Short mmCIF file of C-alpha atoms (C1' of nucleotides) in Angstrom, two decimals:
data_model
loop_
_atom_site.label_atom_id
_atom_site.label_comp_id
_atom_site.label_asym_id
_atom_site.label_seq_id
_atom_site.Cartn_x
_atom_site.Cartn_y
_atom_site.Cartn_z
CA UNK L 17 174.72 106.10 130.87
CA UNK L 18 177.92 107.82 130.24
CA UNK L 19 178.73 104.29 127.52
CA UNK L 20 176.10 104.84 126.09
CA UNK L 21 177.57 106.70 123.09
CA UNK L 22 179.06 105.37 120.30
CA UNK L 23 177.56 102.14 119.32
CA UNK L 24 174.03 102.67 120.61
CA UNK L 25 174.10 106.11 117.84
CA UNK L 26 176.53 104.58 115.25
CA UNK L 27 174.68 101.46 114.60
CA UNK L 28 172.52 103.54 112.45
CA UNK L 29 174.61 105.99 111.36
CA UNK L 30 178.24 105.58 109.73
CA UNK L 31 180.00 102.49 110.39
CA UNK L 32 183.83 103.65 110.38
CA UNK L 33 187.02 101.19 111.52
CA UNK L 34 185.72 100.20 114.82
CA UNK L 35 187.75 98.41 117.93
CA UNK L 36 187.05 94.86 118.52
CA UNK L 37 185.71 96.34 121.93
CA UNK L 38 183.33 98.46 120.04
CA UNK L 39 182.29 95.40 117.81
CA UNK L 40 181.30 92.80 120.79
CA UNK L 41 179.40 95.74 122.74
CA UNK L 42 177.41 96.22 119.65
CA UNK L 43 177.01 92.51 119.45
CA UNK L 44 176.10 91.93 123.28
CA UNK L 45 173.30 95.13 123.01
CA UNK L 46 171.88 92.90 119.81
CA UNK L 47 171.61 89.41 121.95
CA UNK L 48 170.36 91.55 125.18
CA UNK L 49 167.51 92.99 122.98
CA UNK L 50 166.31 89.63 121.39
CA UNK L 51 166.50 87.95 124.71
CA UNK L 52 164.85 90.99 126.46
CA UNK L 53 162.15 91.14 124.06
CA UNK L 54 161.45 87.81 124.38
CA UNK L 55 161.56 86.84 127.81
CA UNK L 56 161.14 90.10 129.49
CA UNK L 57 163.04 91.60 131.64
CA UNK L 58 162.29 89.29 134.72
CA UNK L 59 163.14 86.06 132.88
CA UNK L 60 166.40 87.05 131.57
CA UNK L 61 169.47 86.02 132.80
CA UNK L 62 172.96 87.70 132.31
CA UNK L 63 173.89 83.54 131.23
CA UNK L 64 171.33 83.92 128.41
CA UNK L 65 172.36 86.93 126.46
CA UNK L 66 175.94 85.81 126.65
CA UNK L 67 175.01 82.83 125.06
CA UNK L 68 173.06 84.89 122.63
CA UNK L 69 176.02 86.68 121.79
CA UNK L 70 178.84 83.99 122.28
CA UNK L 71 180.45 84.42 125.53
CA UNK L 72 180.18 83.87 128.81
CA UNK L 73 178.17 85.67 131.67
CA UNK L 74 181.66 87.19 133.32
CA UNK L 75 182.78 89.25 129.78
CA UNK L 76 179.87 90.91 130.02
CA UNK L 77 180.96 93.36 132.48
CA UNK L 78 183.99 94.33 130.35
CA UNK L 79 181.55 96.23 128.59
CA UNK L 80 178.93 96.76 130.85
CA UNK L 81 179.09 97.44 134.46
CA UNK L 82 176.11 95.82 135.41
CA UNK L 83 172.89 94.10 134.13
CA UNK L 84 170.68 97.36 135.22
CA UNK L 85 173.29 99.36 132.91
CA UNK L 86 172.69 96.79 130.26
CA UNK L 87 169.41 97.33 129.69
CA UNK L 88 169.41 100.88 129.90
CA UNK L 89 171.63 100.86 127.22
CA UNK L 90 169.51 98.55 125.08
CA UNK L 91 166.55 100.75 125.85
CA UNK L 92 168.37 103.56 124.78
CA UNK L 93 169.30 102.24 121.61
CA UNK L 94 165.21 101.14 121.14
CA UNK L 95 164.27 104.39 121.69
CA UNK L 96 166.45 106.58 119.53
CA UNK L 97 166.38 104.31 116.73
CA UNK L 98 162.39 104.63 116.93
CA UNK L 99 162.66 108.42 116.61
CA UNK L 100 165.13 108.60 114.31
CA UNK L 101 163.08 106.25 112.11
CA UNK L 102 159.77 108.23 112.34
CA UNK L 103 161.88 111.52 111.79
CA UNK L 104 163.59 109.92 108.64
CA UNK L 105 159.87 109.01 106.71
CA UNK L 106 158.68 112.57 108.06
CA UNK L 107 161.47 114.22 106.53
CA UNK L 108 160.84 112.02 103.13
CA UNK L 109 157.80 113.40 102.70
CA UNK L 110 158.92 116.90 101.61
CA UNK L 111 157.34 120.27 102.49
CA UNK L 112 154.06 119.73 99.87
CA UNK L 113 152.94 117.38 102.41
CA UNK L 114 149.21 118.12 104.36
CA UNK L 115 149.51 117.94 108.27
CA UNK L 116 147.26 114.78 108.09
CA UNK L 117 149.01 112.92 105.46
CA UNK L 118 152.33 113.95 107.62
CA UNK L 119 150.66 112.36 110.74
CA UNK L 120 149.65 109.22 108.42
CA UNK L 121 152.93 108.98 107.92
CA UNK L 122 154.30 109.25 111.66
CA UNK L 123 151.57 106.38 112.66
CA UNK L 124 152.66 104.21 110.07
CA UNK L 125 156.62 104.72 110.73
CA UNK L 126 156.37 104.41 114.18
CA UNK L 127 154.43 101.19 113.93
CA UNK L 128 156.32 99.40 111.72
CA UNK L 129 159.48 100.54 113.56
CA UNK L 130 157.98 98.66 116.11
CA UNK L 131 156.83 95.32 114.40
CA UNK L 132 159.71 94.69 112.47
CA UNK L 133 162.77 96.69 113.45
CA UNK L 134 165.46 95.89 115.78
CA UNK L 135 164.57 93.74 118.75
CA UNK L 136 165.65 96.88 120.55
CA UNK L 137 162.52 98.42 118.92
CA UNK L 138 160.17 96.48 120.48
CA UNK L 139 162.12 95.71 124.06
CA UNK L 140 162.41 99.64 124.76
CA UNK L 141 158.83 99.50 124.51
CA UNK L 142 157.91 96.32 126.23
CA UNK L 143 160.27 96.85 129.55
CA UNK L 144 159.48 100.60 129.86
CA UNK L 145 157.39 99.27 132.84
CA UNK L 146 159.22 96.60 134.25
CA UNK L 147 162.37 98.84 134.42
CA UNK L 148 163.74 100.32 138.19
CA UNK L 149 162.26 103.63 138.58
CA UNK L 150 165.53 105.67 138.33
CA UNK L 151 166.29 103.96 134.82
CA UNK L 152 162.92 104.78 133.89
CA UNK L 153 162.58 108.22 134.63
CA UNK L 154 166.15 108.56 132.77
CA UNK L 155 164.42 107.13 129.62
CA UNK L 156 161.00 109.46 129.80
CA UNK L 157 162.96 112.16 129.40
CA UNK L 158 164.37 111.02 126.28
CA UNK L 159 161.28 110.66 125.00
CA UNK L 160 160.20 114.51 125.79
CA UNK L 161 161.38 115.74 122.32
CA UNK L 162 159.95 112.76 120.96
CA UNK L 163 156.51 113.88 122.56
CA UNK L 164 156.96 117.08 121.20
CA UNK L 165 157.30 115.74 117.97
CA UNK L 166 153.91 114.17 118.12
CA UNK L 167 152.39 117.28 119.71
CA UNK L 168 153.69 118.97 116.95
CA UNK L 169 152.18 117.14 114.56
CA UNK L 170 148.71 116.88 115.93
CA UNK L 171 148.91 121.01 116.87
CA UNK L 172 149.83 121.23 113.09
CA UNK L 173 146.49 118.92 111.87
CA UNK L 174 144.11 120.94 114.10
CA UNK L 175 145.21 124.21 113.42
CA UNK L 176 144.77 123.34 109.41
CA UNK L 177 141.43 122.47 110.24
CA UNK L 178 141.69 118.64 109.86
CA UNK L 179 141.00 117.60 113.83
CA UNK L 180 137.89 119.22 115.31
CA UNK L 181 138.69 121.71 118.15
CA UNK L 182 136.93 120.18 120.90
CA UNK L 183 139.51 117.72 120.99
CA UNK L 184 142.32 117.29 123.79
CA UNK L 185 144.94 116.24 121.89
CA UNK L 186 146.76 114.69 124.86
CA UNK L 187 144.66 112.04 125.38
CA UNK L 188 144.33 112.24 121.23
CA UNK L 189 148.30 111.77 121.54
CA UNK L 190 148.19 108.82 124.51
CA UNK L 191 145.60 107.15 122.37
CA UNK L 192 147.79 106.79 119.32
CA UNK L 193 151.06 106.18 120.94
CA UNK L 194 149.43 103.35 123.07
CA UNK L 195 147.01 101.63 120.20
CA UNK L 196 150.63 101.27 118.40
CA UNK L 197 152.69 100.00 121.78
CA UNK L 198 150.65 97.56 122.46
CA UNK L 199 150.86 96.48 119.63
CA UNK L 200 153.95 94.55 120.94
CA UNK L 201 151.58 92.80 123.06
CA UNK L 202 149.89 90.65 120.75
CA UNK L 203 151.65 91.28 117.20
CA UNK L 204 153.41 87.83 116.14
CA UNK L 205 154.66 87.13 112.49
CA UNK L 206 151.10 85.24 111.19
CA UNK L 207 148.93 87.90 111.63
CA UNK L 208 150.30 89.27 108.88
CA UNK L 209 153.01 91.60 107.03
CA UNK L 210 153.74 94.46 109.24
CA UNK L 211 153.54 96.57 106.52
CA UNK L 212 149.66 95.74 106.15
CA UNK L 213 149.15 96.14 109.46
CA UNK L 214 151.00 99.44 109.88
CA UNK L 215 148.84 101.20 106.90
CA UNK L 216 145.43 99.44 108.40
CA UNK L 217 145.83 100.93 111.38
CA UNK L 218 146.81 104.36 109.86
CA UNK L 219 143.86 104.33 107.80
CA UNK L 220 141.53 103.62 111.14
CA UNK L 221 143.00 106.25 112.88
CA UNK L 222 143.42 109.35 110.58
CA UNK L 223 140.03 108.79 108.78
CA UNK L 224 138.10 107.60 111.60
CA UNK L 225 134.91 104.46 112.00
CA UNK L 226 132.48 106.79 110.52
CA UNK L 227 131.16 106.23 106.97
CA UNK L 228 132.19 109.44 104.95
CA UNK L 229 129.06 111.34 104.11
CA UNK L 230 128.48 111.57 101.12
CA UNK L 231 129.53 115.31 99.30
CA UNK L 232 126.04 117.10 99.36
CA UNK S 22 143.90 77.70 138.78
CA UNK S 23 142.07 74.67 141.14
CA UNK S 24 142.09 77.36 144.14
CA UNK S 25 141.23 80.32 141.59
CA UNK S 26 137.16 80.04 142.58
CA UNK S 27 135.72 81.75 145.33
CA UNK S 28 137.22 84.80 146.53
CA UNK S 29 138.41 85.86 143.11
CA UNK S 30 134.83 85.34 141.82
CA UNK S 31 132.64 86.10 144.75
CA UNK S 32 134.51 89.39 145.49
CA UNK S 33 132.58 91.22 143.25
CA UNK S 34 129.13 89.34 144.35
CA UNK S 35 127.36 88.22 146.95
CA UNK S 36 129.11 87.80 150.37
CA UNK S 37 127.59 85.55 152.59
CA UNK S 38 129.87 83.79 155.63
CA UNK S 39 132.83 83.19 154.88
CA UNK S 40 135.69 81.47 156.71
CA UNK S 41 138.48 82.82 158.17
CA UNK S 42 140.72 81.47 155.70
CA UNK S 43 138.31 82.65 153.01
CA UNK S 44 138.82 86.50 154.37
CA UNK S 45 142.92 85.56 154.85
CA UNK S 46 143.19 84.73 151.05
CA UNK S 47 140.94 87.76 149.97
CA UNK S 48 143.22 90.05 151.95
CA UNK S 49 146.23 88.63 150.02
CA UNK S 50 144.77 88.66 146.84
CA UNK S 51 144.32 92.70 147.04
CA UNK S 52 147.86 93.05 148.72
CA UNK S 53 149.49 91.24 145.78
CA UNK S 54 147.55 93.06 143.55
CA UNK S 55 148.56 96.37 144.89
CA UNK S 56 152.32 95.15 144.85
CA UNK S 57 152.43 93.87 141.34
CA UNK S 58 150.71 96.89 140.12
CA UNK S 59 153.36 99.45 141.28
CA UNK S 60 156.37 97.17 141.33
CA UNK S 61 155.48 94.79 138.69
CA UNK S 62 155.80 90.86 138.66
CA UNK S 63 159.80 91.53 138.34
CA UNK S 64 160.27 93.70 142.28
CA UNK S 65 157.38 91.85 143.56
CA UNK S 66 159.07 89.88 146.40
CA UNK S 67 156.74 87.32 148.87
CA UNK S 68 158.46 89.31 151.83
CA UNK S 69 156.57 92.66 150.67
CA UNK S 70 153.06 91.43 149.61
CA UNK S 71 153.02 89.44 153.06
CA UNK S 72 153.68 92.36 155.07
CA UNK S 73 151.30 94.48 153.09
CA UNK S 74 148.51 91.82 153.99
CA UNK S 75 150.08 91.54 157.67
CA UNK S 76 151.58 88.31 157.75
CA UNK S 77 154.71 86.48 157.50
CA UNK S 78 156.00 85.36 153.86
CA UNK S 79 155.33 81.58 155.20
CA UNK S 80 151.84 81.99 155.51
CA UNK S 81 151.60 82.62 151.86
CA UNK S 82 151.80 78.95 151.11
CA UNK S 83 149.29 78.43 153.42
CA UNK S 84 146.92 79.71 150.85
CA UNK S 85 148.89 79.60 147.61
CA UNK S 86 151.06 77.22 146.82
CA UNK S 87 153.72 79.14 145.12
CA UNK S 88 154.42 82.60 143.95
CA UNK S 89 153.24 82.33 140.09
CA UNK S 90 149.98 80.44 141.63
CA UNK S 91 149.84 83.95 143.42
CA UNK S 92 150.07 86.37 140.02
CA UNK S 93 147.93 83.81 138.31
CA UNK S 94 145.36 84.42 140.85
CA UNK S 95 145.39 88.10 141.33
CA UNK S 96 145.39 88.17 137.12
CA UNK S 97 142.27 85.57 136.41
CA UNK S 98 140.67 88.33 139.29
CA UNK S 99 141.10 91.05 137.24
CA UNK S 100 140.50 90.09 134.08
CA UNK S 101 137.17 88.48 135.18
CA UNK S 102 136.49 91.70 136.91
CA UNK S 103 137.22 94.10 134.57
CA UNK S 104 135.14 91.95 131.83
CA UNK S 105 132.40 91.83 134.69
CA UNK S 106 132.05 95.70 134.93
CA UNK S 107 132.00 95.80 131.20
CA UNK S 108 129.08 93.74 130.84
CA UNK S 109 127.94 95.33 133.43
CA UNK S 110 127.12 98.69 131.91
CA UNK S 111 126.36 97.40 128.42
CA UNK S 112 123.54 95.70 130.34
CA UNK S 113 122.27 99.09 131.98
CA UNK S 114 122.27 100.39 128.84
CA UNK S 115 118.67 98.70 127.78
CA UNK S 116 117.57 97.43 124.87
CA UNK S 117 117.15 101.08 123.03
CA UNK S 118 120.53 101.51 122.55
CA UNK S 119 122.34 102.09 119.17
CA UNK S 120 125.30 99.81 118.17
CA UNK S 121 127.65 103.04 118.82
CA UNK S 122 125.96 104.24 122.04
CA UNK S 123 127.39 100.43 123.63
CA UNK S 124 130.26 101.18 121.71
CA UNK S 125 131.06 104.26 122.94
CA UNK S 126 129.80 102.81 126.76
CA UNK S 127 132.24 100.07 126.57
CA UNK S 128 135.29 101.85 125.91
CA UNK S 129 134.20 104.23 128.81
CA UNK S 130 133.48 101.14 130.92
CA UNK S 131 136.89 99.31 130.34
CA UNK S 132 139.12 102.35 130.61
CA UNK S 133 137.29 103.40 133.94
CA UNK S 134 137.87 99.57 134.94
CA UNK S 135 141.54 99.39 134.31
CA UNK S 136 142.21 103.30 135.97
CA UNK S 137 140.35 103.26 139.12
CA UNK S 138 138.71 99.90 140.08
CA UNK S 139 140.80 97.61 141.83
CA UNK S 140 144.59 97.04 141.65
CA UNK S 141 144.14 93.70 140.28
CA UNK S 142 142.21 95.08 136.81
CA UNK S 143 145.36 97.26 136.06
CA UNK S 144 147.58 94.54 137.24
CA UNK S 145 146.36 91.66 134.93
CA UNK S 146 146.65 94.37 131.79
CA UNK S 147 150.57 95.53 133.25
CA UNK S 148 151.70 92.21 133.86
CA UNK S 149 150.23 90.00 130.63
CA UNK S 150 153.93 90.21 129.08
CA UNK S 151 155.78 89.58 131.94
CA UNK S 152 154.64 86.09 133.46
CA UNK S 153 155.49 82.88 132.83
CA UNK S 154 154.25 81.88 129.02
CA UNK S 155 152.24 79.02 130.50
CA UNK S 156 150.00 81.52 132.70
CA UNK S 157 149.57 84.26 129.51
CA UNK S 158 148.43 80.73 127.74
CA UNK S 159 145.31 80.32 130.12
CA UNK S 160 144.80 84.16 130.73
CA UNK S 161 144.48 84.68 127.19
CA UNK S 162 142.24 81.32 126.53
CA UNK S 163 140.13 82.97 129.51
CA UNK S 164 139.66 86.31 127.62
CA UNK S 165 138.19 84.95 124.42
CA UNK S 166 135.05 85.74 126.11
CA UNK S 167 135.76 89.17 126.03
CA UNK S 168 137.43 89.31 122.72
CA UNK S 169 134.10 88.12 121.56
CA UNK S 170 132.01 90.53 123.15
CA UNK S 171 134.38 93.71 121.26
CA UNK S 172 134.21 91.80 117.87
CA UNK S 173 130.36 91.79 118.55
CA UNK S 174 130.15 95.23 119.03
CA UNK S 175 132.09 96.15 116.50
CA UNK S 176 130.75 93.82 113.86
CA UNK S 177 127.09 95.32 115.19
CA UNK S 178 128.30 98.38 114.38
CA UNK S 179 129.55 97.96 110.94
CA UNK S 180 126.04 96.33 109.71
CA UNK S 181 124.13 99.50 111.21
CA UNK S 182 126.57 101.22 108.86
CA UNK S 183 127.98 103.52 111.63
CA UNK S 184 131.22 101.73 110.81
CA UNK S 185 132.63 101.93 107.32
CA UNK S 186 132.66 99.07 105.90
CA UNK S 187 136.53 99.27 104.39
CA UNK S 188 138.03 99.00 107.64
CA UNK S 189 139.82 95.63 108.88
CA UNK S 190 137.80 95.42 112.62
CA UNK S 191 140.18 93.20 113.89
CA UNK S 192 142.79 95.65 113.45
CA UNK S 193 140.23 98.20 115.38
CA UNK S 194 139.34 95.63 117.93
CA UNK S 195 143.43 96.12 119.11
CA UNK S 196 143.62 99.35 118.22
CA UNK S 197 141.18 100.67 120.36
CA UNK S 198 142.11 97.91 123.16
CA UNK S 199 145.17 99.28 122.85
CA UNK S 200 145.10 102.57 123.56
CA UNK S 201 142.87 101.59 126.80
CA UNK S 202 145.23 99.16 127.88
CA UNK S 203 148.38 101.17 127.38
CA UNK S 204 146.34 103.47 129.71
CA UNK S 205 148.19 101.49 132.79
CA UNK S 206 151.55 102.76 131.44
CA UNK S 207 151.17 107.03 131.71
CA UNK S 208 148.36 107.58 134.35
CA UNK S 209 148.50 108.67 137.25
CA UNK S 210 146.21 110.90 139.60
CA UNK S 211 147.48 114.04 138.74
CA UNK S 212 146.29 113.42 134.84
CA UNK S 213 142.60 114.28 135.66
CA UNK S 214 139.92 112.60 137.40
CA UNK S 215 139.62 109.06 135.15
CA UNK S 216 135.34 109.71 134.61
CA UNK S 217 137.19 112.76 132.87
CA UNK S 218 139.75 111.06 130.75
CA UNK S 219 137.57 108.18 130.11
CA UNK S 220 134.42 110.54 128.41
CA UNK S 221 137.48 112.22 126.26
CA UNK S 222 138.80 108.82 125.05
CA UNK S 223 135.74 107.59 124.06
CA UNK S 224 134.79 110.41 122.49
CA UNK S 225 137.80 110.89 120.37
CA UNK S 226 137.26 106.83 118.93
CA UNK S 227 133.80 106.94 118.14
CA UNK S 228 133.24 110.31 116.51
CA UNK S 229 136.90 110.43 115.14
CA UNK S 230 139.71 113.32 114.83
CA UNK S 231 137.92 115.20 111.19
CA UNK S 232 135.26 117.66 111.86
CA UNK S 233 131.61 116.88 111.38
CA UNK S 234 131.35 118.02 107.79
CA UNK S 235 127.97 120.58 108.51
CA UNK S 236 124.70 119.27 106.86
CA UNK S 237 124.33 120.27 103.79
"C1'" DG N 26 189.38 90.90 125.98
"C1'" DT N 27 187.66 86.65 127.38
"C1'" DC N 28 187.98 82.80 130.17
"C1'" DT N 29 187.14 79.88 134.67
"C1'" DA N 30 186.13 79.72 139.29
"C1'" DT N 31 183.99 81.36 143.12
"C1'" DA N 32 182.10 84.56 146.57
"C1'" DC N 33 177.89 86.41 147.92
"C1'" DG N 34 173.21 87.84 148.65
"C1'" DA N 35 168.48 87.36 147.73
"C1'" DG N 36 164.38 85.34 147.75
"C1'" DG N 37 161.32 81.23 147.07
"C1'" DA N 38 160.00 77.34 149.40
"C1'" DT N 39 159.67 73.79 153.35
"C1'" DA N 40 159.39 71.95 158.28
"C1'" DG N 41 157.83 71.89 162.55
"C1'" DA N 42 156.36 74.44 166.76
"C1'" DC N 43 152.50 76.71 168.65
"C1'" DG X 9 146.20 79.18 160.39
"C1'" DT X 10 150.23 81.61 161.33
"C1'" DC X 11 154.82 81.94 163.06
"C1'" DT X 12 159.96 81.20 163.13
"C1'" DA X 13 163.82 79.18 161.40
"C1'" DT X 14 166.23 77.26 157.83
"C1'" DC X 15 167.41 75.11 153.46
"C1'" DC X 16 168.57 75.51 148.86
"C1'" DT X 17 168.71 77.21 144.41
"C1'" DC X 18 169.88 80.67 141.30
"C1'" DG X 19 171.97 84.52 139.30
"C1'" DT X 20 174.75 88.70 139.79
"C1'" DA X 21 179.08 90.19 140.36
"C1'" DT X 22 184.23 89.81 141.28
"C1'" DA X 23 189.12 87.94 141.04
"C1'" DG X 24 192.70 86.41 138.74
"C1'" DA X 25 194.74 83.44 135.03
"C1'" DC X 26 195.73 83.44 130.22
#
DNA sequence: GTCTATACGAGGATAGAC
DNA sequence: GTCTATCCTCGTATAGAC
């Protein structure tokens, strides 16, 4: 955990002179997260993300001390970046916007942070359960202020009237955050653009199945 | 997938005699399951699911004749089961039932099936991105059933106009899959008794998060 | 910093006794 | 049918040269 830092938060952020060091950890975190995402965590070998990023097996642990720390670092990256993307559309939206239209917007960002982000998008999600416990618990925590966003947002909608009250907006929250992870279950590139899907599903989830009754 | 027939299948039907090596590779089949669902197809070793069905790791072959033969097993169980129990309600429901009232009953039914039925429902849904590709190939050839069975309700939905008629289903179908299935990722006991979580969920996707507008 | 070479352990799989 | 013993492969991790 403790080199974690710089690249994992830069790579999104300002991209001053960095050391050559700094350059091939970024690149290894890249190849671990396409080979992750692809081939779980199970079927990837240390051999394979080398390759991936054009060295061999031994370098790695230069800049990693072992394969566990690897993908915690990767997952780390997956994670933040999600946030960070979700917070970034949220704050676009300026202060005129309705609870519901700001939660329209989470669902959307957050999905298509998933679908067609980083590979570290997607991986954080995918190996959050196939992950040793102590790693996991690490990255849950993480993810509290995350949470709290989302609570936030749903406290926000209910309290402006928009969500009914006999509602429990966990399992409200759980529902949404897992109908948009799994989407990295079964999303692949021809089932059309992300962006599609992201503002289908939005529209399913904010406005409901029901017909709208007609105004009286 | 030869060897996949009678125990998987008959587990959840009629049990007349069966032979001793019949009752050996039933008792395996639940100790895998149990050891894939908390450690996942990664930490699974042979060594632990043998002792947990109190034999040697040798004896496995006996009965399977490798590891992924094993997880392929223990998923086409669960899977079948968890359709099974599915089908299973929708058929107590009787023929007076609205398109949304088996809606509603099959999200109940397959979120109850994947928290507290056997290990092996939750472990198919945990492990489906983590084995082999060639496995996921005939698990997900063997669930077109299934899919079939949501579109249906869905699509029976949408012509008794309890569905609006704007909304991409097959975007809902994995939506609302999704949010069941991610299920196997955050619960655990101390969430609330799963009859409990189960009414909520399906609540919360059939009558939607805006308030009932009142009659007018 | 990255390479090559190798030590080392783990776990899947097989053989043969009982 | 199940056990014990063992083989063998594979992949992580380390050591030391460049």
């Amino acid at each position: 955990m403790s080199k974690l830092g710089s690249n994992a938060v830069r790579a999104s952020g300002e991209d001053r002179t960095q050391t050559k060091a700094e350059l091939t950890r970024g690149r290894i975190l890249e190849a671990a997260a396409k080979v992750f995402r692809t081939r779980g965590f199970v079927g990837s070998r240390l051999t394979d993300i080398a390759a991936e990023a054009g060295l061999q097996a031994g370098s790695l642990y230069y800049h990693f001390a072992s394969r566990e720390a690897l993908v915690e670092a990767v997952m780390w990256a997956g994670q933040l970046r999600t946030e960070a993307q979700v917070r970034r559309c949220l704050g676009a939206l300026g202060p005129a916007a309705t609870p519901m239209q700001r939660l329209h917007t989470a669902v959307e960002a957050h999905l298509l942070a998933v679908l067609s982000s980083t590979d570290a998008n997607s991986a954080s999600i995918k190996m959050i359960g196939q992950v040793p416990s102590d790693i996991r618990e690490r990255l849950l925590v993480g993810q509290r202020a995350y949470g709290d966003l989302w609570r936030g947002l749903l406290t926000d909608a209910q309290d402006a009237g928009d969500i009914r009250d006999d509602v429990n907006l966990s399992i409200v929250r759980m529902a949404i955050i897992g109908a948009l992870n799994w989407s990295v279950e079964w999303y692949h590139a021809d089932k059309g653009h992300p962006e599609k899907i992201a503002a289908d599903m939005a529209a399913v989830m904010i406005d409901g199945l029901r017909p709208r009754r007609p105004a009286c």
